[in-house]
Short mmCIF file of C-alpha atoms and ligand atoms in Angstrom, two decimals:
data_model
loop_
_atom_site.label_atom_id
_atom_site.label_comp_id
_atom_site.label_asym_id
_atom_site.label_seq_id
_atom_site.Cartn_x
_atom_site.Cartn_y
_atom_site.Cartn_z
CA MET A 1 71.93 46.42 -39.90
CA GLY A 2 68.81 48.50 -40.14
CA VAL A 3 66.07 46.19 -39.14
CA SER A 4 63.15 47.86 -38.29
CA ASN A 5 59.43 47.10 -37.74
CA GLU A 6 58.89 49.45 -40.36
CA LEU A 7 60.00 47.79 -42.54
CA GLN A 8 57.62 44.21 -41.56
CA LYS A 9 54.86 47.18 -41.65
CA ASN A 10 55.87 47.85 -45.15
CA PHE A 11 55.60 44.42 -45.89
CA THR A 12 52.22 43.87 -44.57
CA GLU A 13 48.98 42.95 -46.37
CA VAL A 14 48.43 46.06 -48.78
CA VAL A 15 44.72 45.34 -49.40
CA PRO A 16 42.34 45.30 -46.67
CA ALA A 17 39.62 42.20 -46.84
CA LEU A 18 36.11 42.91 -46.60
CA LYS A 19 33.98 43.41 -42.99
CA SER A 20 31.19 40.36 -42.60
CA LYS A 21 28.85 43.12 -43.37
CA GLU A 22 30.62 44.42 -46.47
CA ALA A 23 30.90 41.06 -47.80
CA ILE A 24 27.06 39.61 -46.93
CA ASP A 25 26.50 43.20 -48.51
CA GLU A 26 28.35 42.24 -51.77
CA ALA A 27 27.50 39.14 -51.61
CA ASN A 28 23.60 40.31 -51.93
CA ARG A 29 24.47 42.06 -55.16
CA CYS A 30 24.92 39.11 -57.18
CA LEU A 31 22.21 38.06 -59.53
CA TYR A 32 23.33 34.34 -59.18
CA CYS A 33 22.93 34.29 -62.95
CA TYR A 34 22.15 31.38 -64.88
CA ASP A 35 25.16 30.33 -67.21
CA ALA A 36 27.02 32.67 -65.07
CA PRO A 37 30.05 34.12 -67.12
CA CYS A 38 32.13 35.06 -64.28
CA ILE A 39 32.47 30.61 -64.03
CA LYS A 40 33.01 30.86 -67.31
CA ALA A 41 35.75 33.26 -66.99
CA CYS A 42 38.10 31.14 -64.26
CA PRO A 43 40.61 28.72 -65.59
CA THR A 44 39.46 26.26 -62.69
CA SER A 45 35.85 26.96 -63.11
CA ILE A 46 34.71 27.94 -59.37
CA ASP A 47 31.06 28.16 -59.07
CA ILE A 48 31.55 31.74 -58.27
CA PRO A 49 27.53 32.88 -57.86
CA SER A 50 27.12 29.25 -55.41
CA PHE A 51 30.29 30.38 -53.54
CA ILE A 52 29.26 33.92 -53.39
CA GLN A 53 25.62 32.73 -52.01
CA LYS A 54 27.01 30.76 -49.50
CA ILE A 55 28.53 33.73 -47.86
CA ALA A 56 24.84 35.65 -47.61
CA THR A 57 23.78 32.61 -46.03
CA GLY A 58 26.32 32.61 -43.82
CA ASN A 59 27.83 29.65 -44.73
CA LEU A 60 31.38 30.57 -45.09
CA ARG A 61 32.73 26.85 -44.49
CA GLY A 62 30.48 25.53 -47.84
CA SER A 63 31.70 29.11 -49.41
CA ALA A 64 35.20 28.18 -49.08
CA ARG A 65 34.37 24.42 -49.80
CA THR A 66 33.22 25.63 -53.17
CA ILE A 67 35.83 27.40 -53.73
CA MET A 68 38.65 25.25 -52.96
CA ASP A 69 37.22 22.12 -54.61
CA SER A 70 37.76 23.65 -58.32
CA ASN A 71 40.78 25.57 -56.99
CA PRO A 72 43.35 23.66 -54.70
CA VAL A 73 45.37 27.37 -53.75
CA GLY A 74 42.33 29.10 -54.29
CA ALA A 75 43.34 31.08 -51.16
CA SER A 76 45.97 32.37 -52.99
CA CYS A 77 44.15 32.93 -56.28
CA ALA A 78 41.89 35.20 -54.38
CA ARG A 79 44.73 37.57 -53.82
CA VAL A 80 47.04 37.40 -56.86
CA CYS A 81 44.57 37.06 -59.85
CA PRO A 82 44.14 39.35 -62.77
CA THR A 83 40.10 39.09 -61.40
CA GLU A 84 39.45 42.41 -63.85
CA GLU A 85 40.85 40.50 -66.98
CA LEU A 86 38.66 37.12 -65.49
CA CYS A 87 35.79 36.83 -63.07
CA GLU A 88 35.28 40.51 -62.48
CA GLY A 89 36.17 41.29 -66.00
CA ALA A 90 33.15 38.75 -67.05
CA CYS A 91 30.44 39.92 -64.57
CA VAL A 92 27.41 40.74 -65.99
CA LEU A 93 27.29 43.96 -63.57
CA ASN A 94 29.74 45.27 -65.53
CA HIS A 95 26.94 46.83 -67.63
CA ALA A 96 25.04 48.02 -65.56
CA SER A 97 26.97 50.06 -62.27
CA LYS A 98 30.24 47.80 -60.95
CA PRO A 99 31.08 44.33 -60.59
CA ILE A 100 30.69 41.68 -58.22
CA ILE A 101 34.01 41.85 -55.97
CA ILE A 102 34.43 38.43 -56.72
CA GLY A 103 38.71 38.09 -55.64
CA LEU A 104 37.76 39.98 -52.02
CA LEU A 105 34.76 37.54 -51.68
CA GLN A 106 36.63 34.58 -52.70
CA ARG A 107 39.70 35.99 -50.00
CA HIS A 108 36.42 36.66 -46.82
CA ALA A 109 35.65 32.70 -47.67
CA THR A 110 39.00 31.06 -47.75
CA ASP A 111 39.99 33.97 -44.69
CA TRP A 112 37.36 32.05 -42.65
CA ALA A 113 38.37 28.77 -43.31
CA ILE A 114 42.43 29.49 -42.70
CA LYS A 115 41.38 31.33 -39.45
CA ASN A 116 39.10 28.25 -38.08
CA ASN A 117 41.38 25.84 -39.41
CA ALA A 118 39.20 24.24 -41.54
CA THR A 119 40.04 20.71 -43.13
CA LEU A 120 37.62 20.72 -46.09
CA PHE A 121 38.53 17.62 -47.80
CA THR A 122 39.14 13.65 -47.08
CA LYS A 123 41.31 11.75 -48.97
CA GLY A 124 39.87 8.51 -51.02
CA GLU A 125 40.15 5.03 -50.40
CA ASP A 126 43.33 3.73 -51.52
CA ASN A 127 43.72 2.16 -54.85
CA GLY A 128 47.19 1.12 -54.01
CA LYS A 129 48.14 2.89 -56.94
CA ARG A 130 51.52 5.41 -56.39
CA VAL A 131 52.46 8.62 -58.36
CA ALA A 132 55.14 11.02 -57.90
CA ILE A 133 54.88 14.40 -58.14
CA VAL A 134 58.20 16.63 -59.35
CA GLY A 135 57.34 20.30 -58.32
CA ALA A 136 55.46 21.29 -55.39
CA GLY A 137 54.17 24.59 -57.01
CA PRO A 138 50.34 25.42 -58.34
CA ALA A 139 50.07 22.80 -60.19
CA GLY A 140 52.05 19.97 -58.35
CA LEU A 141 49.48 21.00 -55.57
CA SER A 142 47.03 20.75 -57.52
CA ALA A 143 47.32 17.65 -58.80
CA ALA A 144 48.48 16.37 -55.91
CA ARG A 145 45.44 17.18 -53.94
CA GLU A 146 43.08 15.64 -56.44
CA LEU A 147 44.84 12.51 -56.98
CA ALA A 148 45.46 12.03 -53.02
CA ARG A 149 41.04 12.46 -53.05
CA PHE A 150 40.89 9.58 -55.91
CA GLY A 151 42.72 7.27 -53.15
CA TYR A 152 46.19 7.54 -54.92
CA GLN A 153 49.57 7.59 -52.80
CA VAL A 154 50.94 10.93 -53.70
CA THR A 155 54.54 11.81 -52.97
CA VAL A 156 55.47 15.51 -53.69
CA PHE A 157 59.06 16.28 -54.50
CA GLU A 158 60.49 19.42 -53.92
CA ALA A 159 64.08 21.05 -53.59
CA LYS A 160 63.07 23.83 -51.79
CA GLU A 161 62.51 23.80 -47.89
CA LYS A 162 59.28 24.92 -47.96
CA ALA A 163 56.22 23.28 -50.52
CA GLY A 164 53.67 26.35 -52.61
CA GLY A 165 56.46 27.54 -55.23
CA LEU A 166 55.34 30.74 -56.65
CA ASN A 167 53.20 31.45 -54.31
CA THR A 168 55.62 30.90 -50.95
CA TYR A 169 58.37 32.59 -52.25
CA GLY A 170 57.97 33.73 -55.30
CA ILE A 171 54.89 37.24 -55.05
CA VAL A 172 55.49 39.73 -52.39
CA SER A 173 53.98 39.21 -49.08
CA PHE A 174 52.50 42.94 -49.23
CA ARG A 175 49.92 40.67 -52.01
CA LEU A 176 50.32 37.64 -50.73
CA PRO A 177 51.96 36.38 -47.35
CA GLN A 178 53.45 33.06 -47.05
CA GLU A 179 50.92 31.95 -44.11
CA ILE A 180 48.43 32.02 -46.77
CA SER A 181 50.03 29.45 -49.07
CA LEU A 182 50.97 27.33 -46.19
CA TRP A 183 48.03 26.73 -45.34
CA GLU A 184 47.28 25.36 -48.89
CA VAL A 185 50.04 22.97 -48.69
CA GLU A 186 48.55 21.63 -45.13
CA GLN A 187 45.47 21.21 -46.49
CA ILE A 188 46.84 18.85 -49.33
CA GLU A 189 49.07 16.97 -46.53
CA ALA A 190 45.80 16.55 -44.59
CA LEU A 191 44.65 13.97 -47.28
CA GLY A 192 48.02 12.01 -46.65
CA VAL A 193 50.11 13.12 -49.31
CA GLU A 194 53.69 13.03 -48.88
CA ILE A 195 55.66 16.30 -49.46
CA ARG A 196 59.74 15.29 -49.69
CA THR A 197 60.89 19.31 -49.26
CA ASN A 198 64.71 19.83 -49.95
CA THR A 199 65.23 16.83 -52.25
CA CYS A 200 66.28 17.50 -55.52
CA ILE A 201 65.43 14.86 -58.39
CA GLY A 202 68.61 14.49 -60.83
CA VAL A 203 70.44 15.13 -57.40
CA ASP A 204 68.80 13.36 -54.67
CA VAL A 205 66.60 11.17 -56.38
CA GLN A 206 67.05 9.79 -59.79
CA PRO A 207 64.51 10.20 -62.53
CA GLU A 208 65.22 6.56 -63.15
CA GLU A 209 64.05 5.57 -59.61
CA LEU A 210 61.09 7.37 -59.70
CA LEU A 211 59.62 6.14 -63.12
CA ALA A 212 60.72 2.34 -61.25
CA GLY A 213 58.91 3.31 -58.32
CA TYR A 214 55.63 4.70 -59.17
CA ASP A 215 52.80 4.08 -61.94
CA SER A 216 53.07 7.59 -62.98
CA VAL A 217 55.10 10.65 -62.91
CA LEU A 218 54.28 14.32 -63.04
CA LEU A 219 56.71 16.92 -63.98
CA ALA A 220 55.51 19.83 -62.44
CA ILE A 221 59.03 22.01 -62.28
CA GLY A 222 57.89 25.60 -63.34
CA MET A 223 60.68 27.78 -64.69
CA GLY A 224 64.00 28.38 -62.93
CA SER A 225 66.61 31.31 -62.63
CA VAL A 226 66.55 34.92 -63.90
CA PRO A 227 69.07 34.79 -67.31
CA ASN A 228 72.37 36.82 -67.31
CA LEU A 229 71.86 40.72 -69.24
CA GLN A 230 74.93 39.25 -71.13
CA ILE A 231 76.40 42.47 -70.57
CA ALA A 232 79.78 43.51 -68.91
CA GLY A 233 79.70 44.34 -65.10
CA GLU A 234 76.88 41.62 -63.71
CA ASP A 235 79.69 40.09 -61.07
CA LEU A 236 79.44 43.31 -59.53
CA ILE A 237 77.94 43.24 -55.54
CA GLY A 238 74.74 45.12 -56.14
CA VAL A 239 73.61 43.29 -58.99
CA LEU A 240 70.57 41.06 -58.13
CA ASP A 241 68.12 39.33 -59.52
CA ALA A 242 64.52 39.88 -59.00
CA ILE A 243 63.43 36.45 -58.05
CA THR A 244 66.01 36.23 -55.29
CA LEU A 245 65.09 39.34 -54.01
CA VAL A 246 61.56 38.20 -53.68
CA GLU A 247 62.16 35.05 -52.30
CA ASP A 248 64.93 36.91 -49.48
CA THR A 249 62.16 39.30 -48.32
CA LYS A 250 59.76 35.89 -47.57
CA THR A 251 62.39 34.13 -46.30
CA LYS A 252 64.81 36.08 -44.56
CA PRO A 253 64.88 39.51 -41.80
CA LEU A 254 63.77 41.92 -43.24
CA THR A 255 66.66 45.02 -44.07
CA ASP A 256 67.50 48.42 -44.99
CA GLU A 257 70.74 46.91 -46.59
CA MET A 258 68.91 44.33 -48.76
CA VAL A 259 68.90 46.89 -51.73
CA GLY A 260 70.37 50.59 -52.18
CA LYS A 261 69.01 53.72 -52.86
CA LYS A 262 69.64 54.31 -56.26
CA VAL A 263 67.86 51.16 -57.71
CA VAL A 264 66.66 50.43 -61.43
CA VAL A 265 64.98 47.10 -62.08
CA ILE A 266 65.40 45.63 -65.94
CA GLY A 267 62.33 44.40 -67.49
CA ALA A 268 58.27 44.55 -67.05
CA GLY A 269 56.65 41.53 -66.27
CA ASN A 270 55.08 41.32 -63.00
CA THR A 271 58.37 40.19 -61.40
CA ALA A 272 59.78 43.52 -62.50
CA ILE A 273 57.13 45.26 -60.47
CA ASP A 274 57.35 43.27 -57.34
CA ALA A 275 61.55 43.92 -57.19
CA ALA A 276 60.67 47.56 -57.86
CA THR A 277 58.03 47.63 -55.29
CA CYS A 278 59.98 45.45 -52.69
CA SER A 279 62.29 48.04 -53.40
CA LYS A 280 60.85 50.80 -52.54
CA ARG A 281 59.06 49.29 -49.72
CA MET A 282 63.18 48.39 -48.22
CA GLY A 283 63.80 52.22 -48.29
CA ALA A 284 65.01 53.20 -51.89
CA GLU A 285 64.71 56.49 -52.25
CA ASN A 286 64.62 56.04 -56.17
CA VAL A 287 63.01 53.08 -57.75
CA GLN A 288 63.15 52.81 -61.90
CA ILE A 289 61.89 50.04 -63.79
CA LEU A 290 63.63 50.15 -67.31
CA TYR A 291 62.17 48.83 -70.57
CA ARG A 292 63.20 48.81 -73.98
CA ARG A 293 59.92 48.50 -75.51
CA THR A 294 57.32 51.25 -74.35
CA GLU A 295 54.11 50.96 -72.23
CA GLN A 296 52.09 49.10 -74.64
CA GLU A 297 54.33 46.27 -75.02
CA MET A 298 54.74 45.77 -71.20
CA SER A 299 53.78 42.08 -70.00
CA CYS A 300 52.94 42.87 -66.29
CA TYR A 301 48.77 43.08 -65.58
CA GLN A 302 47.50 46.91 -66.05
CA PHE A 303 46.86 46.64 -61.67
CA GLU A 304 50.60 45.65 -61.36
CA TYR A 305 51.32 48.93 -63.33
CA GLU A 306 49.06 50.85 -61.14
CA PHE A 307 50.13 49.81 -57.93
CA ALA A 308 53.96 50.49 -58.90
CA LYS A 309 53.00 53.74 -59.50
CA GLN A 310 51.44 54.61 -56.75
CA ASP A 311 54.23 53.17 -54.63
CA GLY A 312 56.40 55.65 -56.13
CA VAL A 313 58.34 53.53 -59.06
CA GLU A 314 59.37 55.38 -62.17
CA PHE A 315 59.26 53.87 -65.62
CA ARG A 316 61.73 54.60 -68.24
CA TRP A 317 60.88 53.69 -71.91
CA LEU A 318 62.82 52.54 -74.66
CA VAL A 319 66.29 52.56 -72.87
CA ALA A 320 68.39 49.13 -72.52
CA PRO A 321 71.20 48.48 -70.77
CA ALA A 322 74.47 48.25 -72.16
CA ARG A 323 77.11 48.11 -69.55
CA ILE A 324 76.97 48.21 -65.59
CA ILE A 325 79.98 49.83 -64.44
CA GLY A 326 81.70 49.33 -60.75
CA GLU A 327 83.96 51.14 -58.43
CA ASN A 328 85.90 49.14 -55.67
CA GLY A 329 83.61 45.88 -56.58
CA ARG A 330 80.34 47.15 -56.40
CA VAL A 331 78.01 49.06 -58.60
CA LYS A 332 78.46 52.63 -59.44
CA GLY A 333 76.37 53.31 -62.69
CA LEU A 334 74.67 51.75 -65.50
CA GLU A 335 75.29 52.55 -69.44
CA LEU A 336 72.48 52.45 -71.20
CA VAL A 337 71.67 52.63 -74.80
CA ARG A 338 68.35 54.53 -76.14
CA MET A 339 66.32 52.06 -78.36
CA GLU A 340 63.56 52.86 -81.27
CA LEU A 341 60.78 50.01 -82.44
CA GLY A 342 61.79 48.58 -85.75
CA GLU A 343 59.42 45.87 -87.80
CA PRO A 344 57.52 43.34 -85.81
CA ASP A 345 58.80 40.16 -85.13
CA ALA A 346 57.05 37.12 -85.90
CA LYS A 347 54.64 37.30 -83.21
CA GLY A 348 54.12 40.99 -83.48
CA ARG A 349 55.68 42.58 -81.49
CA LYS A 350 57.88 45.92 -82.49
CA ARG A 351 61.31 44.57 -82.40
CA PRO A 352 63.17 47.54 -80.28
CA VAL A 353 66.35 48.67 -82.25
CA PRO A 354 69.11 50.59 -80.57
CA ILE A 355 69.74 54.40 -81.68
CA PRO A 356 73.49 54.67 -82.79
CA ASP A 357 75.74 56.75 -80.21
CA SER A 358 72.40 57.14 -77.87
CA GLU A 359 74.27 55.83 -74.71
CA PHE A 360 74.63 57.73 -71.69
CA VAL A 361 75.13 56.79 -67.97
CA THR A 362 72.86 56.86 -65.26
CA GLU A 363 74.19 57.34 -61.03
CA VAL A 364 72.56 53.05 -59.68
CA ASP A 365 73.81 51.50 -56.74
CA TYR A 366 71.48 48.14 -57.27
CA VAL A 367 70.81 46.62 -60.51
CA ILE A 368 67.75 43.84 -60.39
CA LYS A 369 67.59 41.82 -62.97
CA ALA A 370 63.86 40.82 -63.97
CA ILE A 371 63.98 39.62 -67.52
CA GLY A 372 61.88 36.38 -67.25
CA GLN A 373 62.99 32.96 -66.25
CA MET A 374 65.25 29.97 -67.83
CA ARG A 375 63.96 26.73 -67.47
CA HIS A 376 64.85 23.11 -66.22
CA HIS A 377 66.48 21.68 -69.75
CA SER A 378 68.71 19.46 -68.21
CA LEU A 379 66.33 17.81 -65.50
CA ILE A 380 64.04 17.96 -68.57
CA GLU A 381 66.61 15.67 -70.91
CA ALA A 382 67.04 13.63 -67.86
CA PHE A 383 63.79 12.63 -68.14
CA GLY A 384 64.61 11.85 -72.08
CA ILE A 385 60.94 13.80 -72.77
CA GLU A 386 60.35 16.18 -76.30
CA ASN A 387 60.47 19.53 -75.86
CA LYS A 388 61.14 22.35 -77.47
CA ASN A 389 63.68 24.65 -75.69
CA GLY A 390 62.96 23.10 -72.68
CA VAL A 391 58.83 23.63 -73.35
CA VAL A 392 57.37 20.01 -73.00
CA LYS A 393 55.29 18.48 -75.50
CA VAL A 394 52.45 16.81 -74.37
CA GLU A 395 49.39 15.88 -75.89
CA ASP A 396 46.22 17.67 -75.61
CA ASP A 397 43.73 16.61 -73.10
CA THR A 398 46.04 14.05 -71.88
CA TYR A 399 48.68 16.13 -70.49
CA ARG A 400 50.92 13.09 -71.57
CA THR A 401 54.46 13.23 -72.67
CA SER A 402 56.43 11.83 -74.90
CA HIS A 403 57.17 9.07 -72.36
CA ALA A 404 54.02 7.03 -71.97
CA LYS A 405 54.32 7.10 -67.98
CA ILE A 406 55.03 10.80 -67.20
CA PHE A 407 52.65 13.73 -67.19
CA ALA A 408 53.66 17.38 -67.53
CA ALA A 409 51.95 20.53 -66.76
CA GLY A 410 52.35 24.14 -65.38
CA ASP A 411 55.29 26.55 -66.66
CA VAL A 412 56.96 23.54 -67.91
CA ILE A 413 54.42 22.97 -70.48
CA PHE A 414 53.32 27.05 -71.55
CA GLY A 415 54.98 27.99 -74.42
CA GLY A 416 55.07 30.38 -77.52
CA GLY A 417 56.58 33.17 -75.66
CA LYS A 418 54.51 32.69 -72.38
CA THR A 419 57.14 31.95 -70.04
CA ASP A 420 55.02 32.76 -67.05
CA ALA A 421 51.63 31.46 -66.41
CA MET A 422 48.92 32.47 -64.62
CA VAL A 423 48.86 30.60 -60.97
CA VAL A 424 45.20 30.08 -61.43
CA ASP A 425 46.36 28.39 -65.00
CA ALA A 426 48.59 26.34 -63.71
CA ALA A 427 46.26 25.08 -60.47
CA ASN A 428 44.02 24.16 -63.62
CA HIS A 429 46.60 22.28 -65.53
CA GLY A 430 47.42 20.33 -62.18
CA LYS A 431 44.07 19.14 -62.04
CA ARG A 432 43.52 18.47 -65.50
CA ALA A 433 46.46 16.28 -65.34
CA ALA A 434 45.38 14.43 -62.32
CA TYR A 435 42.43 13.64 -64.42
CA ALA A 436 44.24 12.45 -66.87
CA ILE A 437 46.61 10.60 -65.12
CA HIS A 438 43.38 9.26 -62.95
CA ARG A 439 42.11 7.88 -66.45
CA ALA A 440 45.31 6.21 -67.48
CA LEU A 441 45.71 4.05 -64.23
CA SER A 442 41.93 3.40 -64.20
CA ASP A 443 38.83 2.29 -66.02
CA GLU A 444 37.18 5.27 -64.41
CA LYS A 445 36.15 7.92 -66.60
CA GLN A 446 36.70 11.16 -64.83
CA PRO A 447 35.72 15.10 -66.38
CA VAL A 448 38.76 16.33 -69.16
FE1 SF4 B 501 27.16 37.30 -59.72
FE2 SF4 B 501 28.94 39.07 -61.94
FE3 SF4 B 501 28.67 36.14 -61.51
FE4 SF4 B 501 26.51 37.29 -62.28
S1 SF4 B 501 28.63 37.23 -63.49
S2 SF4 B 501 26.82 35.79 -61.27
S3 SF4 B 501 26.49 38.81 -60.95
S4 SF4 B 501 29.31 37.33 -60.34
#
């Protein structure tokens, strides 16, 4: 088995941290705008000028606190937010020179807190009420943190071995090392939140037990596994799904046998990019992303696309897999069909249509599926709450489901074709759901 330090190096964080002087110089460029557009562009409304000013004055603890106060997963978001579409995209300095590098400054402050083992918050006085949260991803953790600060006894149920969800398991280490996410988890546990890992609701604990034992239940269960392509050959050795591959790179010793030499990734979202860049960094010689539409329709962030191209990932547009070809039980090739774009669908996206008799075969040894994620239908049904194809229906602003005691936040309520929300959106939902639960369980009024 080929285990090497070289591989490990390929999985260390690619974007270098700012040095102290660089951070202070950058912070001093900020205009500390009144009514700052960067705050409005942040889904969690971090007081960006305030945290930047604290960096400029050397108050890194205060800076980290400002960030994490608004966003309980602010250290992860410093690394994974599409800042050019959010805060940095809104910075007034775009018109004059170049925007403040807000993401890197946010990382500078939160890195300080991590290195100095800072505990930034304290739990509220016990109010005697109990809340169960199902799912320890960004939405569940954000809700847990806020509820603990309000004085609730919070128990988070998590099916996996560690908490953190996508941040711990689903984003490649060279963009988000696991220890960052786990520090955020520790911050939340330090407030007395109990996180029961390896605990599957519906298997180890039943929904009825939660409803009977807690004042409110928050469903923050995220998304499930990658669906099948529904083509022949999916059972062959060498067919993987992108979520499992990324998770393996974050939880198992890295080996050059995790993927082959000629890899294709089916799909063009952020997870597809992660799977493709992972494959490259594990030694695959040729990695191609295959997409049935074109560059214009792909759903990954622009910076992810650029990053993949820099890593040597190739893109093939307007092709769809028709059949995986095997030999001795292993993947040997992939039959593809060429597509063209037809009439727009209900959402306005042009529909890909197969071109007759355009099939061709390409030689590959690994096929990685990255065509979105399924929803946790059976768990949602087990709670008996209203949903549409696995998207849980909630009342606006209250995050309350059709069951008065059950609230929902994060990916489980994102619908309309949006299958994966930004981490920062999930964090915001979690926070807002916590306020809604607090309003429902107390007379105290909190911001909506
Ligand atoms: Fe600073 Fe730019 Fe935000 Fe203004 S918009 S406060 S310059 S980061």
